[in-house]
C-alpha cells in the first residue's frame, strides 16, 4: 500500500488500524458475516475477508500490527540539525547558486551525519517532515529580461508551427473531393 506522504503510518494511525482489526476479530468470534462487519467498520469486504483468513489460521494475534517497517536513519534531533544546515543555504555548503536539489541534500546528509541515502530516500524523508518542491520566490539574479523578450519575439515564432488559415468548413465528415 502506498501512502500520500511517502513515509508509511504514524504510530497513532497504526494503533488505530490495529484497533479496527481487533473489533473485527470480536465480530468473527460472534459469527457475523464479512459484509456486515465491513459495513459497520467502514472498510472493504475484501479487507475483512483477508483478516478473517488470518484470524482463522492464527487467531487474534495474526491481526496485531507488525510495527513500523524500519527505524528512521536520522533521529529527530539529527533532522533538526539538518533543517538548520538547509536554512544556511547551498552557498554555505559550497554550491554557487541558491537551489537545493535532492542530490545536494544527500551530500549534506553524508557530510554531516555520515549516513547514505538514495535520492528517493531523501525525497521521502523531506516529504515526511513537511518539505515540498518549491518554485523560487524571487527571480534569478542572472535573469536577462532583454534576452528573454528577444527570444519570445524572434525565435519562438519560428519554432511555433504556423496556424491553419480559417476558411469555409464542411459539416460533412467526408469531403466531396475525397470520394
CSV table of C-alpha atoms in Angstrom, one decimal:
chain,number,residue,atom,x,y,z
A,1,UNK,CA,0.0,0.0,0.0
A,2,UNK,CA,1.3,3.5,-0.9
A,3,UNK,CA,0.8,6.5,1.3
A,4,UNK,CA,0.4,10.1,0.2
A,5,UNK,CA,3.4,11.4,2.1
A,6,UNK,CA,5.6,8.5,1.1
A,7,UNK,CA,6.5,7.6,4.6
A,8,UNK,CA,4.1,5.0,6.0
A,9,UNK,CA,1.9,5.3,9.0
A,10,UNK,CA,2.4,7.2,12.2
A,11,UNK,CA,2.4,5.2,15.5
A,12,UNK,CA,-1.1,6.6,16.4
A,13,UNK,CA,-2.5,5.7,13.0
A,14,UNK,CA,-1.0,2.2,13.2
A,15,UNK,CA,-2.6,1.6,16.6
A,16,UNK,CA,-6.0,2.9,15.3
A,17,UNK,CA,-5.9,0.4,12.4
A,18,UNK,CA,-4.9,-2.4,14.7
A,19,UNK,CA,-7.9,-1.5,16.9
A,20,UNK,CA,-10.2,-1.8,13.9
A,21,UNK,CA,-8.9,-5.3,13.2
A,22,UNK,CA,-9.4,-6.3,16.8
A,23,UNK,CA,-13.0,-5.1,16.7
A,24,UNK,CA,-13.4,-7.3,13.5
A,25,UNK,CA,-11.9,-10.2,15.4
A,26,UNK,CA,-14.5,-9.9,18.1
A,27,UNK,CA,-17.2,-10.0,15.4
A,28,UNK,CA,-15.5,-13.0,13.8
A,29,UNK,CA,-15.9,-14.9,17.1
A,30,UNK,CA,-19.6,-13.8,17.2
A,31,UNK,CA,-20.1,-15.4,13.7
A,32,UNK,CA,-21.1,-12.2,11.9
A,33,UNK,CA,-20.8,-12.1,8.1
A,34,UNK,CA,-18.0,-10.3,6.4
A,35,UNK,CA,-20.3,-7.8,4.6
A,36,UNK,CA,-21.9,-6.7,7.9
A,37,UNK,CA,-18.5,-6.3,9.6
A,38,UNK,CA,-17.2,-4.3,6.6
A,39,UNK,CA,-20.2,-2.0,6.7
A,40,UNK,CA,-20.0,-1.4,10.4
A,41,UNK,CA,-16.3,-0.8,10.5
A,42,UNK,CA,-16.4,1.2,7.2
A,43,UNK,CA,-13.7,-0.9,5.4
A,44,UNK,CA,-13.8,-3.0,2.3
A,45,UNK,CA,-15.3,-6.5,2.3
A,46,UNK,CA,-12.0,-7.8,0.8
A,47,UNK,CA,-10.1,-6.5,3.8
A,48,UNK,CA,-12.4,-8.2,6.2
A,49,UNK,CA,-12.1,-11.4,4.3
A,50,UNK,CA,-8.3,-11.2,4.4
A,51,UNK,CA,-8.4,-10.5,8.2
A,52,UNK,CA,-10.8,-13.4,8.7
A,53,UNK,CA,-8.5,-15.9,6.9
A,54,UNK,CA,-5.6,-14.7,9.1
A,55,UNK,CA,-7.8,-14.9,12.2
A,56,UNK,CA,-8.9,-18.4,11.2
A,57,UNK,CA,-5.3,-19.5,10.8
A,58,UNK,CA,-3.6,-17.9,13.8
A,59,UNK,CA,-6.3,-16.3,16.0
A,60,UNK,CA,-6.3,-12.6,17.1
A,61,UNK,CA,-2.5,-12.3,17.3
A,62,UNK,CA,-2.4,-12.6,13.5
A,63,UNK,CA,-4.2,-9.2,13.3
A,64,UNK,CA,-1.7,-7.4,15.5
A,65,UNK,CA,0.4,-4.7,13.9
A,66,UNK,CA,3.9,-5.7,13.0
A,67,UNK,CA,5.2,-2.2,13.8
A,68,UNK,CA,7.0,0.2,11.6
A,69,UNK,CA,8.8,-1.2,8.6
A,70,UNK,CA,12.2,0.2,9.8
A,71,UNK,CA,13.6,2.7,12.1
A,72,UNK,CA,14.5,6.1,10.5
A,73,UNK,CA,18.2,6.6,9.8
A,74,UNK,CA,18.1,10.2,11.0
A,75,UNK,CA,16.7,10.8,14.5
A,76,UNK,CA,14.5,13.8,15.2
A,77,UNK,CA,17.5,15.7,16.7
A,78,UNK,CA,19.6,14.9,13.6
A,79,UNK,CA,16.8,16.0,11.3
A,80,UNK,CA,16.5,19.3,13.3
A,81,UNK,CA,20.2,19.8,12.7
A,82,UNK,CA,19.7,19.1,9.0
A,83,UNK,CA,17.0,21.7,8.9
A,84,UNK,CA,19.5,24.3,10.3
A,85,UNK,CA,22.0,23.3,7.7
A,86,UNK,CA,19.4,23.6,4.9
A,87,UNK,CA,18.4,27.0,6.3
A,88,UNK,CA,22.0,28.3,5.8
A,89,UNK,CA,21.6,27.8,2.1
A,90,UNK,CA,23.5,26.0,-0.6
A,91,UNK,CA,26.2,28.7,-0.8
A,92,UNK,CA,27.3,28.0,2.7
A,93,UNK,CA,27.9,24.4,1.7
A,94,UNK,CA,30.0,25.3,-1.4
A,95,UNK,CA,27.5,25.5,-4.2
A,96,UNK,CA,27.4,28.6,-6.4
A,97,UNK,CA,23.6,29.0,-6.7
A,98,UNK,CA,20.7,29.1,-4.3
A,99,UNK,CA,19.0,25.8,-5.4
A,100,UNK,CA,18.6,22.8,-3.1
A,101,UNK,CA,18.4,19.6,-5.1
A,102,UNK,CA,17.9,16.1,-3.8
A,103,UNK,CA,21.5,15.3,-4.7
A,104,UNK,CA,22.8,18.3,-2.7
A,105,UNK,CA,20.7,17.4,0.3
A,106,UNK,CA,22.0,13.8,0.1
A,107,UNK,CA,25.6,15.2,0.0
A,108,UNK,CA,24.9,17.4,3.1
A,109,UNK,CA,23.5,14.4,5.0
A,110,UNK,CA,26.5,12.3,4.0
A,111,UNK,CA,29.0,15.0,5.1
A,112,UNK,CA,27.2,16.0,8.3
A,113,UNK,CA,25.9,12.7,9.6
A,114,UNK,CA,27.9,10.1,7.7
A,115,UNK,CA,24.7,8.4,6.5
A,116,UNK,CA,24.0,7.3,2.9
A,117,UNK,CA,20.6,7.9,1.4
A,118,UNK,CA,19.3,7.4,-2.1
A,119,UNK,CA,17.6,10.3,-3.9
A,120,UNK,CA,14.2,8.8,-3.4
A,121,UNK,CA,15.0,8.2,0.3
A,122,UNK,CA,15.9,11.9,0.7
A,123,UNK,CA,12.7,12.8,-1.1
A,124,UNK,CA,10.6,10.7,1.2
A,125,UNK,CA,12.4,11.9,4.3
A,126,UNK,CA,11.8,15.6,3.3
A,127,UNK,CA,8.1,14.9,2.4
A,128,UNK,CA,7.6,13.1,5.7
A,129,UNK,CA,8.8,16.2,7.5
A,130,UNK,CA,6.6,18.7,5.6
A,131,UNK,CA,9.0,19.8,2.9
A,132,UNK,CA,7.8,20.1,-0.7
A,133,UNK,CA,9.0,21.0,-4.2
A,134,UNK,CA,9.1,24.8,-4.5
A,135,UNK,CA,9.4,27.3,-7.2
A,136,UNK,CA,11.8,30.2,-6.3
A,137,UNK,CA,10.1,33.1,-4.6
A,138,UNK,CA,12.4,35.6,-6.4
A,139,UNK,CA,13.6,35.8,-9.9
A,140,UNK,CA,17.2,34.7,-10.5
A,141,UNK,CA,19.8,37.5,-10.4
A,142,UNK,CA,21.3,36.2,-13.6
A,143,UNK,CA,17.9,36.7,-15.5
A,144,UNK,CA,18.3,38.8,-18.6
A,145,UNK,CA,14.9,40.4,-19.5
A,146,UNK,CA,16.1,41.8,-22.8
A,147,UNK,CA,17.3,38.4,-24.0
A,148,UNK,CA,14.0,36.8,-23.0
A,149,UNK,CA,12.0,39.4,-24.9
A,150,UNK,CA,14.2,39.0,-27.9
A,151,UNK,CA,13.8,35.2,-27.8
A,152,UNK,CA,10.0,35.5,-27.5
A,153,UNK,CA,9.7,37.9,-30.4
A,154,UNK,CA,12.3,36.3,-32.8
A,155,UNK,CA,13.0,32.7,-32.0
A,156,UNK,CA,9.7,31.4,-30.7
A,157,UNK,CA,7.5,32.4,-33.7
A,158,UNK,CA,9.9,30.4,-35.9
A,159,UNK,CA,9.7,27.4,-33.7
A,160,UNK,CA,6.0,27.5,-33.3
A,161,UNK,CA,4.0,25.8,-36.1
A,162,UNK,CA,2.0,28.1,-38.3
A,163,UNK,CA,-1.7,28.2,-37.7
A,164,UNK,CA,-4.1,26.9,-40.3
A,165,UNK,CA,-5.9,29.6,-42.2
A,166,UNK,CA,-9.5,29.9,-41.4
A,167,UNK,CA,-11.7,29.0,-44.4
A,168,UNK,CA,-15.1,27.6,-45.2
A,169,UNK,CA,-15.6,24.3,-43.5
A,170,UNK,CA,-17.8,21.4,-44.2
A,171,UNK,CA,-20.3,19.8,-41.8
A,172,UNK,CA,-19.8,16.6,-43.7
A,173,UNK,CA,-17.3,14.1,-42.1
A,174,UNK,CA,-16.0,13.3,-45.6
A,175,UNK,CA,-15.1,15.9,-48.2
A,176,UNK,CA,-16.6,15.7,-51.7
A,177,UNK,CA,-13.1,15.7,-53.2
A,178,UNK,CA,-12.1,12.6,-51.3
A,179,UNK,CA,-14.8,10.4,-52.9
